Coordinates of C-alpha atoms in Angstrom, one line a residue:
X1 CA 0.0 0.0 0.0
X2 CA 1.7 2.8 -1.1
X3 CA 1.2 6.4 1.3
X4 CA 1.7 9.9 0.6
X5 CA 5.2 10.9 2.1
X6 CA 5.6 13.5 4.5
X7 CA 6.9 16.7 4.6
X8 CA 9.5 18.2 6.5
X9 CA 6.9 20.0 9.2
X10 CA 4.5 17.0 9.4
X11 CA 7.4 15.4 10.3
X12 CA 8.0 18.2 13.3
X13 CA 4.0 17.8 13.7
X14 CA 4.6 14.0 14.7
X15 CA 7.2 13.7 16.3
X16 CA 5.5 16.8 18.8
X17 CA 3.0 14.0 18.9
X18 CA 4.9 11.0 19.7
X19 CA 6.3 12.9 22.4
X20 CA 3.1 14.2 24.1
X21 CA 1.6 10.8 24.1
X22 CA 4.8 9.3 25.6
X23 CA 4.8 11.1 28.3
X24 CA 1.3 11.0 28.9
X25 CA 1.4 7.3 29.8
X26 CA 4.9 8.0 31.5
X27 CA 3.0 10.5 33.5
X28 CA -0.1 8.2 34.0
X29 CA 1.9 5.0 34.5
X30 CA 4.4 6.6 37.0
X31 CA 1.9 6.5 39.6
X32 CA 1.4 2.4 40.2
X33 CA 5.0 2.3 40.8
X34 CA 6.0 5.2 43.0
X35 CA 2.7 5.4 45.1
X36 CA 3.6 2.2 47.4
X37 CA 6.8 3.8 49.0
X38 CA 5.9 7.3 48.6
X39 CA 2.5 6.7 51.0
X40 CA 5.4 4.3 53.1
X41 CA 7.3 7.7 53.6
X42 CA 4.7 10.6 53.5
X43 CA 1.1 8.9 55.2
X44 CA 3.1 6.6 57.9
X45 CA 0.6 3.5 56.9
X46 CA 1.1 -0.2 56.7
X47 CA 0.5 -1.4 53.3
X48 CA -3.1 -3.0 53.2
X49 CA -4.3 -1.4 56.1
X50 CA -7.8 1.3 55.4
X51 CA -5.8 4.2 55.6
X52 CA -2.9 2.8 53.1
X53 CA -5.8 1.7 50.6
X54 CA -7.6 4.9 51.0
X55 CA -4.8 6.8 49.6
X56 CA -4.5 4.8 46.9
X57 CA -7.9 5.2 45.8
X58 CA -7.6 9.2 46.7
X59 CA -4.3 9.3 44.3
X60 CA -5.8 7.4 41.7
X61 CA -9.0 8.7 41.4
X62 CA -9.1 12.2 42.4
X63 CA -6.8 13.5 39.7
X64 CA -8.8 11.6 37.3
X65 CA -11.8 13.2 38.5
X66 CA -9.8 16.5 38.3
X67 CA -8.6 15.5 34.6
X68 CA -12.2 15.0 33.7
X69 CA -13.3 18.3 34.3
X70 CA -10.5 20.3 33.1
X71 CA -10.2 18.1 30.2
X72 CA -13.5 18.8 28.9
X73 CA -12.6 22.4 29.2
X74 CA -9.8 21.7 27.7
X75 CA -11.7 20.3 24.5
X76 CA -13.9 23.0 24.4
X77 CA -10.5 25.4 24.5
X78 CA -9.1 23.4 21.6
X79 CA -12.0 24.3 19.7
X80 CA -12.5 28.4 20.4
X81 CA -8.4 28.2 20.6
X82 CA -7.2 25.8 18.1
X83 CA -5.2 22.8 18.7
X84 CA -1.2 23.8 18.9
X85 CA -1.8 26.5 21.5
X86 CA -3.5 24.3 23.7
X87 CA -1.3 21.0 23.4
X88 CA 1.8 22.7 24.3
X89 CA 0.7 24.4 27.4
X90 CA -0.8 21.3 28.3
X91 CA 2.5 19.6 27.4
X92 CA 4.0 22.4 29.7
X93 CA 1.9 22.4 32.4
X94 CA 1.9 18.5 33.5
X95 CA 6.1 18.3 33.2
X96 CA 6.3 21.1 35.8
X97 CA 3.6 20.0 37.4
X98 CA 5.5 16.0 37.8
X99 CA 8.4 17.7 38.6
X100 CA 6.9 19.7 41.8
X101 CA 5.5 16.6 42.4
X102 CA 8.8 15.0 43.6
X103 CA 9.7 17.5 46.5
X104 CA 5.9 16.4 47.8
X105 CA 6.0 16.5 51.9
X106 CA 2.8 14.9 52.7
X107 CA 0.3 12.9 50.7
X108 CA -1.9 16.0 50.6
X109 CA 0.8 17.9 48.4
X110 CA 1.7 14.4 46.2
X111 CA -2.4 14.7 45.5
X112 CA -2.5 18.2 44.7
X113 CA 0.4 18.2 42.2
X114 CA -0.6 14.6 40.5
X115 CA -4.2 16.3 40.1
X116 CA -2.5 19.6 38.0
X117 CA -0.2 16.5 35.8
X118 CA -3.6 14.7 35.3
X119 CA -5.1 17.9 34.0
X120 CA -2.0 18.4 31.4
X121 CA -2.0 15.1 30.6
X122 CA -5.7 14.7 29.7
X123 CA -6.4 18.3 27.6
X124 CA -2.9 17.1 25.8
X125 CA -4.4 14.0 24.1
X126 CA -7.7 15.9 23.0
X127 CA -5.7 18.7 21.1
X128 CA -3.3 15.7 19.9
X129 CA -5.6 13.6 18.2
X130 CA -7.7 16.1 16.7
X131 CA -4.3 18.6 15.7
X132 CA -3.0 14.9 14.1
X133 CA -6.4 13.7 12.1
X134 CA -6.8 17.5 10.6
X135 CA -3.2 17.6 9.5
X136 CA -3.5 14.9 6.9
X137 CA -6.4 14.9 4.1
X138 CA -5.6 10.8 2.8
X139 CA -7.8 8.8 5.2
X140 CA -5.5 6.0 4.9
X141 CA -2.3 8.1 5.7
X142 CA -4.2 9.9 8.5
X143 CA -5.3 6.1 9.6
X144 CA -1.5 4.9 9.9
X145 CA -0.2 8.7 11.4
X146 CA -3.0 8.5 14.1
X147 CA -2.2 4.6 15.2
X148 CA 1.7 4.8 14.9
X149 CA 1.8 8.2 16.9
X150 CA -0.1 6.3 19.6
X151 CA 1.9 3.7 19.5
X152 CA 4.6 6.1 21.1
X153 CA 2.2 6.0 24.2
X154 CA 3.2 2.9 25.1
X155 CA 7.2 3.5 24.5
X156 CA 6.5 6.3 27.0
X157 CA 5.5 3.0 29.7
X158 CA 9.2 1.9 28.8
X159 CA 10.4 4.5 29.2
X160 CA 8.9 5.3 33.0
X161 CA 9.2 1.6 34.2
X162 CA 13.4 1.9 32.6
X163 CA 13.5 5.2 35.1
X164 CA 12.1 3.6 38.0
X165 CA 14.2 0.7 38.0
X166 CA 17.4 3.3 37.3
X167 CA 16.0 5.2 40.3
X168 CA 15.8 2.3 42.7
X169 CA 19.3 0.6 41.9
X170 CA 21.5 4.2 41.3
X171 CA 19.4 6.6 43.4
X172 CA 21.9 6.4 46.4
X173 CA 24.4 8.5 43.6
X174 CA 22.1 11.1 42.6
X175 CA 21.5 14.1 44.6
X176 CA 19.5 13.7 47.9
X177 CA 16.3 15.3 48.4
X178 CA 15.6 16.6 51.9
X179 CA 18.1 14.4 53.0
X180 CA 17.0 11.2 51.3
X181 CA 17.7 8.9 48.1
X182 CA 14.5 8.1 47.9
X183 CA 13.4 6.9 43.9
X184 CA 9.5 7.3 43.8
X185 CA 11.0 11.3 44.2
X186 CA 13.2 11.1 41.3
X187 CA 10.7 9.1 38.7
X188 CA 8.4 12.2 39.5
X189 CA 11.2 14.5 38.5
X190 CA 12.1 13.2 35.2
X191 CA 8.3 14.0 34.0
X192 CA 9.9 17.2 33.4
X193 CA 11.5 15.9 30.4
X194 CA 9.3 16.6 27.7
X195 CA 9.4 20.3 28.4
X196 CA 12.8 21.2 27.7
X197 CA 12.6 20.0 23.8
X198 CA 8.5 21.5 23.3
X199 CA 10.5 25.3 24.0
X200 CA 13.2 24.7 21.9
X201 CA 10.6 23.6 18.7
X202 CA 7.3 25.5 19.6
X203 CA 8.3 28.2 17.1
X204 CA 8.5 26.0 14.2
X205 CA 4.5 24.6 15.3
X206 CA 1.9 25.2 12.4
X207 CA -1.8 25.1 13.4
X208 CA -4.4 22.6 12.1
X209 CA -5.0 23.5 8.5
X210 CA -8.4 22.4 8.3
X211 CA -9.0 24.6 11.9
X212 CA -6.9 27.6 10.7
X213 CA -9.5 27.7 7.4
X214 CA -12.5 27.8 9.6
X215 CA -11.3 30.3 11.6
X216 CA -10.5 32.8 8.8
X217 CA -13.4 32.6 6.7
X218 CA -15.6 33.2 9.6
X219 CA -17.2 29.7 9.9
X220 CA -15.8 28.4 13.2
X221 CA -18.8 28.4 15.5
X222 CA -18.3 28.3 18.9
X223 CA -18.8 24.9 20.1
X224 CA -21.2 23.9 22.5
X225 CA -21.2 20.9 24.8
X226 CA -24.7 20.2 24.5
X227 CA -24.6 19.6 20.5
X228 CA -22.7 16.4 20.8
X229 CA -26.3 15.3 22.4
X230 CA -28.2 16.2 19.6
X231 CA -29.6 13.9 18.0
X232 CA -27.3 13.1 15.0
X233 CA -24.8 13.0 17.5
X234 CA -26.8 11.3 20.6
X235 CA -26.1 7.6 20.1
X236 CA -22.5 8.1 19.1
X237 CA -21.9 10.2 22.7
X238 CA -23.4 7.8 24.8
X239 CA -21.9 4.6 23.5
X240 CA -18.5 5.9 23.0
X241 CA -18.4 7.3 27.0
X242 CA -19.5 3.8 28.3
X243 CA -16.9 1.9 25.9
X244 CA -13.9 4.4 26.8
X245 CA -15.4 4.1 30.6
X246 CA -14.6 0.3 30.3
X247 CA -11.3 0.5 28.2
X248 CA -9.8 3.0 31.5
X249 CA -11.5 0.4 34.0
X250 CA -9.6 -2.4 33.0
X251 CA -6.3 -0.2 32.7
X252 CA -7.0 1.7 36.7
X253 CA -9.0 -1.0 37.9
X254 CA -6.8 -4.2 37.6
X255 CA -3.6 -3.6 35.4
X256 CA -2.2 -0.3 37.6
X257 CA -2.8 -2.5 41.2
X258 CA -0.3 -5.0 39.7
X259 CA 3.1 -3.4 40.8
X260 CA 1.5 -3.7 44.6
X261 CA 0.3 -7.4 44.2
X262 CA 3.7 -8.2 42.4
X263 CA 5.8 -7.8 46.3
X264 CA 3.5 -10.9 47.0
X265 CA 5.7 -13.0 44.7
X266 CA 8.5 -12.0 46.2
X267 CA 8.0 -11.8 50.2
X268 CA 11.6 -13.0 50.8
X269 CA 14.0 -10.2 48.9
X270 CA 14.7 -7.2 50.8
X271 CA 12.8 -3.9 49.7
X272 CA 15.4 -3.3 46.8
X273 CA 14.7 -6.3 45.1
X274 CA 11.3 -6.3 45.3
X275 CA 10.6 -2.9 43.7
X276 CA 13.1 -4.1 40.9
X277 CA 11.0 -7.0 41.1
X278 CA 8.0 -5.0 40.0
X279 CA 9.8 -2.9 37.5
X280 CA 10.6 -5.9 35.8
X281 CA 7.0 -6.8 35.5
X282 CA 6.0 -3.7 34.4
X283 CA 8.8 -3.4 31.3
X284 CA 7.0 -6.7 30.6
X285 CA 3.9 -5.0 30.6
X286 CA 5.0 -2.5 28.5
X287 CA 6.0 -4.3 25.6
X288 CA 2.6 -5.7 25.7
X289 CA 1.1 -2.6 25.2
X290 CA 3.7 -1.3 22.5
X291 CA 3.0 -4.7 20.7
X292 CA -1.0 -3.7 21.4
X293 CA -0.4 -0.3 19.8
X294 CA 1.5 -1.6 16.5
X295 CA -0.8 -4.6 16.1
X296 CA -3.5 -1.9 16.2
X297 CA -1.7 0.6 13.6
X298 CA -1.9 -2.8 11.3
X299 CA -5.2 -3.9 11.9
X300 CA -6.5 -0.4 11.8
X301 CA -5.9 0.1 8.3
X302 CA -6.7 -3.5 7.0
X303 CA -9.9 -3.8 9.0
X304 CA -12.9 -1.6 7.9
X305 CA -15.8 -2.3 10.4
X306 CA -14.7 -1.0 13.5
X307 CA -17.2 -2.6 15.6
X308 CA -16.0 -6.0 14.9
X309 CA -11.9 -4.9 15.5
X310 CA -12.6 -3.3 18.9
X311 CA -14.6 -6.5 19.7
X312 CA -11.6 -8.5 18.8
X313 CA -9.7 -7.1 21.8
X314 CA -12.4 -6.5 24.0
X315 CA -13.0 -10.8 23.8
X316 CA -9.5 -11.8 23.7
X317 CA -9.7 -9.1 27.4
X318 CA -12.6 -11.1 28.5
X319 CA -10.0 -14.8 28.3
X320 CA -7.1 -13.0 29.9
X321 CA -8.0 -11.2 32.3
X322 CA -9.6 -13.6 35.0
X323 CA -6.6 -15.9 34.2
X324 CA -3.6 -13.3 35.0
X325 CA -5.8 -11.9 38.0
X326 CA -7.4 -15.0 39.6
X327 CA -4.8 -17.2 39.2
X328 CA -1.3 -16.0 37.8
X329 CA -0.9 -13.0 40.3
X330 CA -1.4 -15.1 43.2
X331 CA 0.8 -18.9 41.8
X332 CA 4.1 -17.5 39.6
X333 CA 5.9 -14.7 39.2
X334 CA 6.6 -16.3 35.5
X335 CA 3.0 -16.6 34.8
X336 CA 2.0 -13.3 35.9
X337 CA 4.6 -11.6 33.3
X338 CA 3.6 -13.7 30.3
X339 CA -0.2 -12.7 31.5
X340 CA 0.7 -9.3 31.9
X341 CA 2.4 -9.1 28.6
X342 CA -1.1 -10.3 26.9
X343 CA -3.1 -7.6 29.1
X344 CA -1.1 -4.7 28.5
X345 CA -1.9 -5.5 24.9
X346 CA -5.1 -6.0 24.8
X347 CA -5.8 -3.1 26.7
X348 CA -3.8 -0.4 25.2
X349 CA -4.3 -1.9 21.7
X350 CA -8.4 -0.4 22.7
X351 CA -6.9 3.4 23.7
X352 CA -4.7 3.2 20.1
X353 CA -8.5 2.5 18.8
X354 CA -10.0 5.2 20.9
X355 CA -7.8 7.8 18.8
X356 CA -8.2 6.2 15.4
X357 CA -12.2 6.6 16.3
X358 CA -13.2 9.6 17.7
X359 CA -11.9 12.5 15.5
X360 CA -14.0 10.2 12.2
X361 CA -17.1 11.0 14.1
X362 CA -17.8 15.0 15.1
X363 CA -17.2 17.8 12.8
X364 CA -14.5 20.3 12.9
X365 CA -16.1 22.3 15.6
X366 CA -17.4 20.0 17.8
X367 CA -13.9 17.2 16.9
X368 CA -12.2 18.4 20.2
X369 CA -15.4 18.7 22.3
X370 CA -16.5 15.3 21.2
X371 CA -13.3 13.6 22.1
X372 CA -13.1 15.1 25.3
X373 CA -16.2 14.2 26.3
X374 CA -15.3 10.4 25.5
X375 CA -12.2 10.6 27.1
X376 CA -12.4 12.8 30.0
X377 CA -16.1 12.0 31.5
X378 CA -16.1 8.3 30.1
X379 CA -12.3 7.5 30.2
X380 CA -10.8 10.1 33.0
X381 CA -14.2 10.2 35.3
X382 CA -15.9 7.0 34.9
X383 CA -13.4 4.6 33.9
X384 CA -10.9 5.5 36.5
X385 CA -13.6 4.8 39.4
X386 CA -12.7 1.4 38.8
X387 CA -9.2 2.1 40.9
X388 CA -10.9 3.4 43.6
X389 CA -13.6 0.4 43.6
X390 CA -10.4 -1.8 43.4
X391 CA -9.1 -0.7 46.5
X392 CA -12.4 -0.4 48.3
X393 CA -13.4 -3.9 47.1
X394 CA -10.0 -5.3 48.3
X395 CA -10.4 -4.4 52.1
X396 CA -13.3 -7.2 51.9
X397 CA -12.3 -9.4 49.3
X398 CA -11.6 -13.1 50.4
X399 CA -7.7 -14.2 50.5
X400 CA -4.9 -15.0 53.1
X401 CA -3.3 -11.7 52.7
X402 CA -3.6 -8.0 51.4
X403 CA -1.9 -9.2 48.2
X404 CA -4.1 -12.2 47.0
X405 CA -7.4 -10.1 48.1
X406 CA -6.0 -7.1 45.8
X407 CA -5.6 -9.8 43.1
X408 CA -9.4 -11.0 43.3
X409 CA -10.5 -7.2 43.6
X410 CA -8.8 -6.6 40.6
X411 CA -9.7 -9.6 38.4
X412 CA -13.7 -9.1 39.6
X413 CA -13.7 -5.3 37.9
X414 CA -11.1 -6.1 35.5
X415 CA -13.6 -9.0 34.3
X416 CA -16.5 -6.9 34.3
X417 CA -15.6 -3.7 32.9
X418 CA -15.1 -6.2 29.4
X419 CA -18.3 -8.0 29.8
X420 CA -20.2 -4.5 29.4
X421 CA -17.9 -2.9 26.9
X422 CA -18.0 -6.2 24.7
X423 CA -22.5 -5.2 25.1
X424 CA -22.2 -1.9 24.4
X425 CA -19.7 -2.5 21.4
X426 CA -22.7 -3.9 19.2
X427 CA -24.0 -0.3 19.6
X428 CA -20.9 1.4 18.7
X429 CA -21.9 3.6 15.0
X430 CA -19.8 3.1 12.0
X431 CA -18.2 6.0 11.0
X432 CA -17.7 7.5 7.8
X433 CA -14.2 7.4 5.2
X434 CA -13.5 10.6 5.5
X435 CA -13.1 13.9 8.0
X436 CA -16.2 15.9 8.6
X437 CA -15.9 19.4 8.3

């Protein structure tokens, strides 16, 4: 199949891209690994015990919450603003935001700044997606751009689980922060790393041509939340927001507890090798999802009903899920990291799909308002309850200790959220070939 090549400044456009959505999963995927010892150092709690869990839950949910809102703003801003102003203050905003994060003195001041990074993060993929799908008129180049981009999201888990493990094994040689080596406080810091290149080549930034057109002829109108529930639009709203609800439930709800059930496989190494331990299982992870997101970029432009390609991932989901959760993550570390390898991709192969989707199915005035309510109230809002849920459910969940319990709390939502996204699927619309403008 041969594609339209591109130029030098879609190039620039990309790459700008590639590195937003790394670092929005390095951002949102930082948090299963550092949150275990940084409540250790800043709450004072005992792993497992009601106050331990309902930090968790407060850390994961309440800057999802916090995403949600501002997120939806920030869709609404990408519209009225246009999409390169907004992603790279978003871009901006959640790597200063990380790297406050890692001078945090209480769990009060971790929440506060991992609520402003949540914010960045989620406006950044709205303006993304929809700055991406307008830059390229060929729906099958715009098809591969959109699914390879995304596929960067997943390097960006890599990346943050290559840190962590850095962090934990060198963290005695870097410089100490009030007094301490501690590497949950470095991770944090290196969020700041996609900042420093986004100043140096915001200059060089075009805006959405199809955007930039609107605007000067006078025929951008201001977008208003309440068209995407008219009733062209209706059915498409609703459906979407319940399927991206259940593609973030399995992701908060089950995969992100993993780096606390992991220590359970390994009781009898010392803190050190436990957290590389987890690491390990993570990178493993990770190559899951990045294998989720190519297999998606393929599929995406070979498979025309989008219905039955979600559908695909959401059954193969439904097979793995209670077998890593119920039985894997309680018997072998082995097992759990082959499982964990199949549900990183199955999972994250369904958020590449998310951003193929959304911008095909809204006009150009209602593109970033449409995805953001998808994404933020469905994704960000909904879908991340499941983490709090998780934890909650785990305090009562049958098991011999707090790691098997948070297993079976994890496997029950992590099962469920697919059995209703694999129902509402067969309601998801098929959308059109091309753009709407």
């Amino acid at each position: 199949m041969n594609l339209p090549s591109l130029t030098r400044t879609q190039w620039l456009i990309c790459f700008v891209a590639a590195l937003g959505f790394a670092f929005d999963i390095y951002e949102l995927l930082m948090l299963p690994l550092i949150v275990r010892p940084a409540l250790l150092e800043l709450a004072a709690a005992p792993p497992g015990s009601a106050e331990f869990n309902h930090w968790v839950g407060m850390l994961f949910y309440v800057p999802a919450v916090c995403g949600g809102i501002f997120g939806l703003l920030g869709g609404w801003l990408t519209d009225k603003l246009g999409r390169r102003r907004v992603l790279v203050w978003s871009i901006l905003l959640y790597g200063f935001s990380a790297f406050a994060a890692g001078f945090s003195t209480s769990p009060e001041m971790l929440l506060f700044f991992r609520c402003t990074t949540f914010i960045g993060v989620s406006v950044e993929f709205v303006a993304a997606i929809a700055w991406l799908a307008e830059l390229f008129s060929d729906q099958k180049q715009r098809e591969a751009v959109l699914g390879w981009t995304q596929a960067f999201s997943s390097v960006g888990g890599v990346l943050v689980t290559g840190a962590y493990y850095l962090s934990v094994t060198y963290g005695e040689s870097f410089p100490s922060i009030y007094g301490g080596h501690e590497a949950w406080r470095y991770t944090l810091i290196s969020g700041l790393i996609p900042a420093i290149p986004l100043m140096i080549i915001r200059p060089f930034l075009p805006e959405s041509p199809m955007w930039e057109k609107k605007r000067a002829e006078g025929a951008l109108r201001r977008p208003r939340i309440g068209e995407i529930f008219q009733p062209r639009f209706f059915r498409t709203t609703i459906v979407t927001t319940i399927i991206v609800a259940c593609s973030y439930g399995a992701a908060f709800g089950a995969i992100q507890h993993v780096p606390r059930i992991v220590p359970g496989l390994a009781q009898d190494a010392d803190r050190i090798v436990q957290e590389q331990t987890v690491s390990q299982v993570q990178f493993v992870q990770e190559i899951g999802g990045v294998s989720g997101r190519v297999l998606l970029a393929v599929l995406v432009v070979l498979i025309v009903a989008r219905g039955n390609l979600l559908r695909g991932f959401q059954v193969c989901g439904l097979i793995v899920f209670p077998l890593v959760f119920f039985y894997a993550a309680t018997n072998n570390l082995l097992l759990l990291q082959a499982g964990m390898f199949l549900a990183g991709l199955v999972t994250i192969a369904q958020f590449s799909f998310w951003g193929n989707y959304l911008p095909r199915v809204y006009p150009t005035r209602l593109r970033g308002t449409g995805e953001s309510f998808a994404a933020n109230i469905g994704g960000r809002m909904l879908g991340t309850f499941a983490a709090l849920l998780t934890t909650q459910l785990a305090t009562i969940a049958p098991g011999d200790n707090q790691y098997v319990k948070l297993a079976f709390a994890a496997g029950v939502v992590g099962t469920a959220v697919h059995v209703i996204g694999i129902i509402a699927s067969f309601w998801l619309p098929e959308p059109g070939g091309e753009l709407e403008d």
